[in-house]
Amino acid sequence: FVSAQTQGGEGIDKDSSGVEDEGDLAEGKPTFVDTLGSNFNDTLSLKRFNTEQMTIQTKVDLEAKTARNRQKAEDDGSERLAQLREQRTVTKGRFFATRPPYNPAEIRDKEELRDRKVNPQKWAKADADLLADKQMVDKRRRDRYIMYFVEKEAQQNQLREMQQAASDAAPMVGTGNSMAEQAD
């Protein structure tokens, strides 16, 4: 071991690689960087953190403080939410409001309608592109699943023929069968 002198004149034992001996670190005061992970409070100010950091004298203190803060963070989460739920006031029906002040879908639709009036050429192109895209998707679908579409068209033709036959067999209105038409 090589003994190095610090500003205060105290010696820190280092091995030949320049790394401090771990035995001395366990007894020494943890650095600021070491203490950064000890607190789990998101809203803790640096001033308050510095005062808490001053109380940590050893690595054992640091581990104990970290464990206490972790437990406190886990416990406080559910209690804080329960307290907030108890404090919450019921606002349903206040000021004759029956629904939220805005609905994102409604706002988007209103903005799109306004934009369609302002930029009709842009939306005509967008609509044409969408229609062309849908036609290409239908064409690809038909090419890939041709048997399904052949059967579907056969069923539709058969249904159309049955409806045509039913409409031909039904009596037509205004053919002279009623008494009022015969009297005229």
mmCIF file of C-alpha atoms in Angstrom, residues 19 28 30 37 44 50 55 65 91 111 132 138 154-155 157 164:
data_model
loop_
_atom_site.group_PDB
_atom_site.id
_atom_site.type_symbol
_atom_site.label_atom_id
_atom_site.label_comp_id
_atom_site.label_asym_id
_atom_site.label_seq_id
_atom_site.Cartn_x
_atom_site.Cartn_y
_atom_site.Cartn_z
ATOM 1 C CA VAL A 19 -7.888 2.675 -5.729
ATOM 2 C CA GLY A 28 -15.513 7.320 6.004
ATOM 3 C CA PRO A 30 -20.255 8.943 2.080
ATOM 4 C CA GLY A 37 -30.006 7.588 -4.305
ATOM 5 C CA LEU A 44 -37.637 17.130 -2.216
ATOM 6 C CA ASN A 50 -28.480 18.829 1.952
ATOM 7 C CA THR A 55 -26.841 13.629 9.234
ATOM 8 C CA LYS A 65 -31.591 6.077 5.638
ATOM 9 C CA THR A 91 -68.879 18.081 -8.872
ATOM 10 C CA GLU A 111 -61.391 21.531 -36.245
ATOM 11 C CA ALA A 132 -57.668 5.245 -53.918
ATOM 12 C CA ASP A 138 -60.041 -4.070 -51.697
ATOM 13 C CA ALA A 154 -72.728 -15.713 -56.061
ATOM 14 C CA GLN A 155 -74.746 -15.355 -52.836
ATOM 15 C CA ASN A 157 -76.599 -12.481 -57.116
ATOM 16 C CA GLN A 164 -86.494 -9.518 -58.128
#
